[in-house]
Amino acid sequence: MDINLELYKVFYYVATTLSFSEASRQLYISQSAVSQSVKTLEKKLDKPLFVRSTKKVLLTPAGETLLAHVKPAMQMLSEGEALLSSRTELMGQLRIGANDTICRYFLIDYLERFHRDYPDVRIKITNSTSIGCVDLLNNGQVDFIVCNSPNSRLNPHTPEKALLEFQDTFLVNGNAFPIEGKLSLKDLLNYPILMLSPRSTTSEYLHQIFAAHGLRLLPEVELSSNDLLLDLARIGLGIACVPDYMYKKEKGLQQVHLKETFPKRKLVIVKQEMLPLSQAAARFLEYFNE
C-alpha cells in the first residue's frame, strides 16, 4: 500500500497528544493540514482512526492498533536521525516525566551534569503528579518517568528501578503548635493537616495508613506543591506532610515524632518495557548505574 511516511508521522503526533492543535504546534504546520493528513490516511486505510468531538479526541480500536506499530517505528527513526547528525557528539531529545518535588530535590543535580556533558541534547521535562506521569508514559509523551512507588496507576508487573528510599515526615512550627514527645496518629488528627491533593500517590498512601489504623484522615489543606505546604506550615497554618529528602532543619520548623512507624516508600524509574529508548535517554539512565 502506497502511503506517504509523513501521514504516519502526523498520525503519531495526533495519537500521542490526542490533540489536533497540539500536533499542529509540534509539527510546525497548520491545524487544517494536520486534519487533512489524518483524513487522507483514514481514506487510504479505509478505517476511522479517531473519534472526534468538540471537547476531546480519542483513538478508535483501529487507531490504537496502528499506534502500537507506528510508535516504535517513529522513535527508532528519530534515534537514527540523531545518530547520523550527531557525528561524535550526542544530540536528540531527552523527555522525562516527574513531579516538581522530585525534579527540584532529586533530579536537578543529574540534569545539571547531563546538560554539562551533552549540551546539544534538548531536555524536555513534563511536570505532573506521580499518578499523572504514568499516563504520560503510556501515551508515549516521555521516554521514562521518575515517580513515587507504590503507585496505583502502575501495572504491578511493570519493571521499576529503585533510586531512593524515603519516609514521609510531618513538620510543624513549634511556636504555633507546641508539641512535646511523640504523637499517635489519632492525636495528630487534632491538628490541621496540610498535605498533597487527592490525585497524588502521597494522598493515596496517607489515607491508606490512617485507614489501616481505623482512622479517617480529613486534611485542612490539600495542595499540589510540597514547597507551598512547607511555607504554610512555617507561618503556622498547620502540620505539613512532606518526604524526608526535601526536609532541611530550618528556623521555625521541627519534626513531629510519631508513635507509629510509617513504611518507607521509593523513588523509581519506569520506562516502556517493549519500546527502545532513545540514545539520549539511555545515556541519562546510565548515571543511575554508577
PDB file of N, CA, C and O in Angstrom, residues 90-131:
ATOM      1  N   LEU A  90      26.614  13.490  21.246  1.00  0.00           N
ATOM      2  CA  LEU A  90      25.229  13.087  21.478  1.00  0.00           C
ATOM      3  C   LEU A  90      24.304  14.271  21.248  1.00  0.00           C
ATOM      4  O   LEU A  90      24.551  15.376  21.716  1.00  0.00           O
ATOM      5  N   MET A  91      23.218  14.002  20.487  1.00  0.00           N
ATOM      6  CA  MET A  91      22.229  15.048  20.238  1.00  0.00           C
ATOM      7  C   MET A  91      20.848  14.444  20.484  1.00  0.00           C
ATOM      8  O   MET A  91      20.720  13.468  21.182  1.00  0.00           O
ATOM      9  N   GLY A  92      19.835  15.029  19.878  1.00  0.00           N
ATOM     10  CA  GLY A  92      18.484  14.493  20.052  1.00  0.00           C
ATOM     11  C   GLY A  92      17.762  15.156  21.207  1.00  0.00           C
ATOM     12  O   GLY A  92      18.058  16.285  21.601  1.00  0.00           O
ATOM     13  N   GLN A  93      16.814  14.412  21.785  1.00  0.00           N
ATOM     14  CA  GLN A  93      15.969  14.953  22.848  1.00  0.00           C
ATOM     15  C   GLN A  93      15.837  13.952  23.988  1.00  0.00           C
ATOM     16  O   GLN A  93      15.727  12.751  23.770  1.00  0.00           O
ATOM     17  N   LEU A  94      15.858  14.472  25.204  1.00  0.00           N
ATOM     18  CA  LEU A  94      15.619  13.682  26.412  1.00  0.00           C
ATOM     19  C   LEU A  94      14.287  14.120  26.986  1.00  0.00           C
ATOM     20  O   LEU A  94      14.098  15.291  27.321  1.00  0.00           O
ATOM     21  N   ARG A  95      13.329  13.177  27.105  1.00  0.00           N
ATOM     22  CA  ARG A  95      11.975  13.514  27.571  1.00  0.00           C
ATOM     23  C   ARG A  95      11.699  12.783  28.891  1.00  0.00           C
ATOM     24  O   ARG A  95      11.687  11.555  28.939  1.00  0.00           O
ATOM     25  N   ILE A  96      11.508  13.557  29.956  1.00  0.00           N
ATOM     26  CA  ILE A  96      11.320  12.999  31.296  1.00  0.00           C
ATOM     27  C   ILE A  96       9.987  13.464  31.863  1.00  0.00           C
ATOM     28  O   ILE A  96       9.601  14.620  31.706  1.00  0.00           O
ATOM     29  N   GLY A  97       9.298  12.573  32.557  1.00  0.00           N
ATOM     30  CA  GLY A  97       8.103  12.937  33.305  1.00  0.00           C
ATOM     31  C   GLY A  97       8.381  12.819  34.796  1.00  0.00           C
ATOM     32  O   GLY A  97       8.888  11.800  35.255  1.00  0.00           O
ATOM     33  N   ALA A  98       8.084  13.862  35.561  1.00  0.00           N
ATOM     34  CA  ALA A  98       8.331  13.838  37.005  1.00  0.00           C
ATOM     35  C   ALA A  98       7.573  14.989  37.657  1.00  0.00           C
ATOM     36  O   ALA A  98       7.247  15.977  37.005  1.00  0.00           O
ATOM     37  N   ASN A  99       7.296  14.841  38.959  1.00  0.00           N
ATOM     38  CA  ASN A  99       6.642  15.957  39.656  1.00  0.00           C
ATOM     39  C   ASN A  99       7.672  16.992  40.089  1.00  0.00           C
ATOM     40  O   ASN A  99       8.882  16.765  40.007  1.00  0.00           O
ATOM     41  N   ASP A 100       7.196  18.153  40.542  1.00  0.00           N
ATOM     42  CA  ASP A 100       8.111  19.254  40.838  1.00  0.00           C
ATOM     43  C   ASP A 100       9.043  18.943  42.000  1.00  0.00           C
ATOM     44  O   ASP A 100      10.207  19.346  42.006  1.00  0.00           O
ATOM     45  N   THR A 101       8.561  18.212  43.010  1.00  0.00           N
ATOM     46  CA  THR A 101       9.406  17.886  44.162  1.00  0.00           C
ATOM     47  C   THR A 101      10.566  16.992  43.753  1.00  0.00           C
ATOM     48  O   THR A 101      11.720  17.215  44.146  1.00  0.00           O
ATOM     49  N   ILE A 102      10.287  15.964  42.957  1.00  0.00           N
ATOM     50  CA  ILE A 102      11.341  15.049  42.504  1.00  0.00           C
ATOM     51  C   ILE A 102      12.343  15.785  41.632  1.00  0.00           C
ATOM     52  O   ILE A 102      13.560  15.582  41.741  1.00  0.00           O
ATOM     53  N   CYS A 103      11.847  16.668  40.763  1.00  0.00           N
ATOM     54  CA  CYS A 103      12.755  17.442  39.913  1.00  0.00           C
ATOM     55  C   CYS A 103      13.678  18.323  40.752  1.00  0.00           C
ATOM     56  O   CYS A 103      14.890  18.341  40.542  1.00  0.00           O
ATOM     57  N   ARG A 104      13.099  19.029  41.707  1.00  0.00           N
ATOM     58  CA  ARG A 104      13.877  20.026  42.458  1.00  0.00           C
ATOM     59  C   ARG A 104      14.826  19.402  43.467  1.00  0.00           C
ATOM     60  O   ARG A 104      15.967  19.860  43.625  1.00  0.00           O
ATOM     61  N   TYR A 105      14.382  18.348  44.146  1.00  0.00           N
ATOM     62  CA  TYR A 105      15.175  17.823  45.257  1.00  0.00           C
ATOM     63  C   TYR A 105      15.954  16.554  44.926  1.00  0.00           C
ATOM     64  O   TYR A 105      16.766  16.116  45.734  1.00  0.00           O
ATOM     65  N   PHE A 106      15.694  15.976  43.734  1.00  0.00           N
ATOM     66  CA  PHE A 106      16.439  14.762  43.393  1.00  0.00           C
ATOM     67  C   PHE A 106      17.083  14.834  42.009  1.00  0.00           C
ATOM     68  O   PHE A 106      18.271  14.579  41.858  1.00  0.00           O
ATOM     69  N   LEU A 107      16.314  15.179  40.991  1.00  0.00           N
ATOM     70  CA  LEU A 107      16.817  15.105  39.619  1.00  0.00           C
ATOM     71  C   LEU A 107      17.728  16.261  39.228  1.00  0.00           C
ATOM     72  O   LEU A 107      18.513  16.122  38.287  1.00  0.00           O
ATOM     73  N   ILE A 108      17.612  17.379  39.910  1.00  0.00           N
ATOM     74  CA  ILE A 108      18.276  18.596  39.447  1.00  0.00           C
ATOM     75  C   ILE A 108      19.785  18.416  39.261  1.00  0.00           C
ATOM     76  O   ILE A 108      20.367  18.897  38.272  1.00  0.00           O
ATOM     77  N   ASP A 109      20.445  17.703  40.165  1.00  0.00           N
ATOM     78  CA  ASP A 109      21.898  17.514  40.048  1.00  0.00           C
ATOM     79  C   ASP A 109      22.244  16.642  38.840  1.00  0.00           C
ATOM     80  O   ASP A 109      23.242  16.879  38.153  1.00  0.00           O
ATOM     81  N   TYR A 110      21.425  15.615  38.597  1.00  0.00           N
ATOM     82  CA  TYR A 110      21.653  14.749  37.435  1.00  0.00           C
ATOM     83  C   TYR A 110      21.410  15.506  36.135  1.00  0.00           C
ATOM     84  O   TYR A 110      22.143  15.322  35.158  1.00  0.00           O
ATOM     85  N   LEU A 111      20.393  16.363  36.119  1.00  0.00           N
ATOM     86  CA  LEU A 111      20.105  17.147  34.924  1.00  0.00           C
ATOM     87  C   LEU A 111      21.219  18.152  34.638  1.00  0.00           C
ATOM     88  O   LEU A 111      21.605  18.361  33.476  1.00  0.00           O
ATOM     89  N   GLU A 112      21.752  18.747  35.683  1.00  0.00           N
ATOM     90  CA  GLU A 112      22.860  19.689  35.510  1.00  0.00           C
ATOM     91  C   GLU A 112      24.073  18.985  34.917  1.00  0.00           C
ATOM     92  O   GLU A 112      24.716  19.484  33.993  1.00  0.00           O
ATOM     93  N   ARG A 113      24.367  17.804  35.445  1.00  0.00           N
ATOM     94  CA  ARG A 113      25.522  17.045  34.956  1.00  0.00           C
ATOM     95  C   ARG A 113      25.320  16.621  33.504  1.00  0.00           C
ATOM     96  O   ARG A 113      26.231  16.729  32.678  1.00  0.00           O
ATOM     97  N   PHE A 114      24.109  16.136  33.183  1.00  0.00           N
ATOM     98  CA  PHE A 114      23.833  15.671  31.822  1.00  0.00           C
ATOM     99  C   PHE A 114      23.931  16.836  30.834  1.00  0.00           C
ATOM    100  O   PHE A 114      24.490  16.691  29.739  1.00  0.00           O
ATOM    101  N   HIS A 115      23.393  17.982  31.225  1.00  0.00           N
ATOM    102  CA  HIS A 115      23.457  19.149  30.339  1.00  0.00           C
ATOM    103  C   HIS A 115      24.894  19.600  30.131  1.00  0.00           C
ATOM    104  O   HIS A 115      25.267  20.048  29.029  1.00  0.00           O
ATOM    105  N   ARG A 116      25.695  19.479  31.157  1.00  0.00           N
ATOM    106  CA  ARG A 116      27.110  19.833  31.033  1.00  0.00           C
ATOM    107  C   ARG A 116      27.843  18.839  30.122  1.00  0.00           C
ATOM    108  O   ARG A 116      28.684  19.235  29.304  1.00  0.00           O
ATOM    109  N   ASP A 117      27.520  17.544  30.248  1.00  0.00           N
ATOM    110  CA  ASP A 117      28.175  16.512  29.439  1.00  0.00           C
ATOM    111  C   ASP A 117      27.688  16.515  27.991  1.00  0.00           C
ATOM    112  O   ASP A 117      28.467  16.230  27.076  1.00  0.00           O
ATOM    113  N   TYR A 118      26.402  16.809  27.793  1.00  0.00           N
ATOM    114  CA  TYR A 118      25.811  16.724  26.449  1.00  0.00           C
ATOM    115  C   TYR A 118      24.986  17.988  26.172  1.00  0.00           C
ATOM    116  O   TYR A 118      23.752  17.946  26.153  1.00  0.00           O
ATOM    117  N   PRO A 119      25.635  19.104  25.939  1.00  0.00           N
ATOM    118  CA  PRO A 119      24.916  20.381  25.784  1.00  0.00           C
ATOM    119  C   PRO A 119      24.023  20.447  24.552  1.00  0.00           C
ATOM    120  O   PRO A 119      23.145  21.311  24.478  1.00  0.00           O
ATOM    121  N   ASP A 120      24.235  19.558  23.571  1.00  0.00           N
ATOM    122  CA  ASP A 120      23.424  19.611  22.350  1.00  0.00           C
ATOM    123  C   ASP A 120      22.120  18.821  22.468  1.00  0.00           C
ATOM    124  O   ASP A 120      21.296  18.865  21.553  1.00  0.00           O
ATOM    125  N   VAL A 121      21.940  18.095  23.553  1.00  0.00           N
ATOM    126  CA  VAL A 121      20.690  17.360  23.752  1.00  0.00           C
ATOM    127  C   VAL A 121      19.638  18.300  24.326  1.00  0.00           C
ATOM    128  O   VAL A 121      19.885  19.012  25.306  1.00  0.00           O
ATOM    129  N   ARG A 122      18.448  18.321  23.705  1.00  0.00           N
ATOM    130  CA  ARG A 122      17.345  19.133  24.227  1.00  0.00           C
ATOM    131  C   ARG A 122      16.649  18.353  25.343  1.00  0.00           C
ATOM    132  O   ARG A 122      16.251  17.199  25.160  1.00  0.00           O
ATOM    133  N   ILE A 123      16.526  18.966  26.491  1.00  0.00           N
ATOM    134  CA  ILE A 123      15.903  18.315  27.647  1.00  0.00           C
ATOM    135  C   ILE A 123      14.486  18.840  27.809  1.00  0.00           C
ATOM    136  O   ILE A 123      14.279  20.038  27.985  1.00  0.00           O
ATOM    137  N   LYS A 124      13.522  17.940  27.729  1.00  0.00           N
ATOM    138  CA  LYS A 124      12.124  18.310  27.907  1.00  0.00           C
ATOM    139  C   LYS A 124      11.587  17.600  29.148  1.00  0.00           C
ATOM    140  O   LYS A 124      11.570  16.377  29.205  1.00  0.00           O
ATOM    141  N   ILE A 125      11.155  18.373  30.129  1.00  0.00           N
ATOM    142  CA  ILE A 125      10.602  17.808  31.361  1.00  0.00           C
ATOM    143  C   ILE A 125       9.123  18.144  31.419  1.00  0.00           C
ATOM    144  O   ILE A 125       8.750  19.314  31.367  1.00  0.00           O
ATOM    145  N   THR A 126       8.291  17.123  31.496  1.00  0.00           N
ATOM    146  CA  THR A 126       6.852  17.326  31.626  1.00  0.00           C
ATOM    147  C   THR A 126       6.467  17.104  33.077  1.00  0.00           C
ATOM    148  O   THR A 126       6.697  16.030  33.633  1.00  0.00           O
ATOM    149  N   ASN A 127       5.913  18.145  33.677  1.00  0.00           N
ATOM    150  CA  ASN A 127       5.601  18.107  35.101  1.00  0.00           C
ATOM    151  C   ASN A 127       4.194  17.583  35.319  1.00  0.00           C
ATOM    152  O   ASN A 127       3.234  18.052  34.727  1.00  0.00           O
ATOM    153  N   SER A 128       4.088  16.578  36.195  1.00  0.00           N
ATOM    154  CA  SER A 128       2.782  16.034  36.565  1.00  0.00           C
ATOM    155  C   SER A 128       2.944  15.303  37.882  1.00  0.00           C
ATOM    156  O   SER A 128       4.065  15.065  38.351  1.00  0.00           O
ATOM    157  N   THR A 129       1.819  14.931  38.496  1.00  0.00           N
ATOM    158  CA  THR A 129       1.906  14.101  39.699  1.00  0.00           C
ATOM    159  C   THR A 129       2.465  12.739  39.326  1.00  0.00           C
ATOM    160  O   THR A 129       2.513  12.370  38.145  1.00  0.00           O
ATOM    161  N   SER A 130       2.866  11.955  40.323  1.00  0.00           N
ATOM    162  CA  SER A 130       3.386  10.620  40.037  1.00  0.00           C
ATOM    163  C   SER A 130       2.328   9.754  39.369  1.00  0.00           C
ATOM    164  O   SER A 130       2.641   8.884  38.555  1.00  0.00           O
ATOM    165  N   ILE A 131       1.054   9.995  39.702  1.00  0.00           N
ATOM    166  CA  ILE A 131      -0.030   9.268  39.047  1.00  0.00           C
ATOM    167  C   ILE A 131      -0.172   9.738  37.606  1.00  0.00           C
ATOM    168  O   ILE A 131      -0.281   8.934  36.676  1.00  0.00           O
TER     169      ILE A 131
END
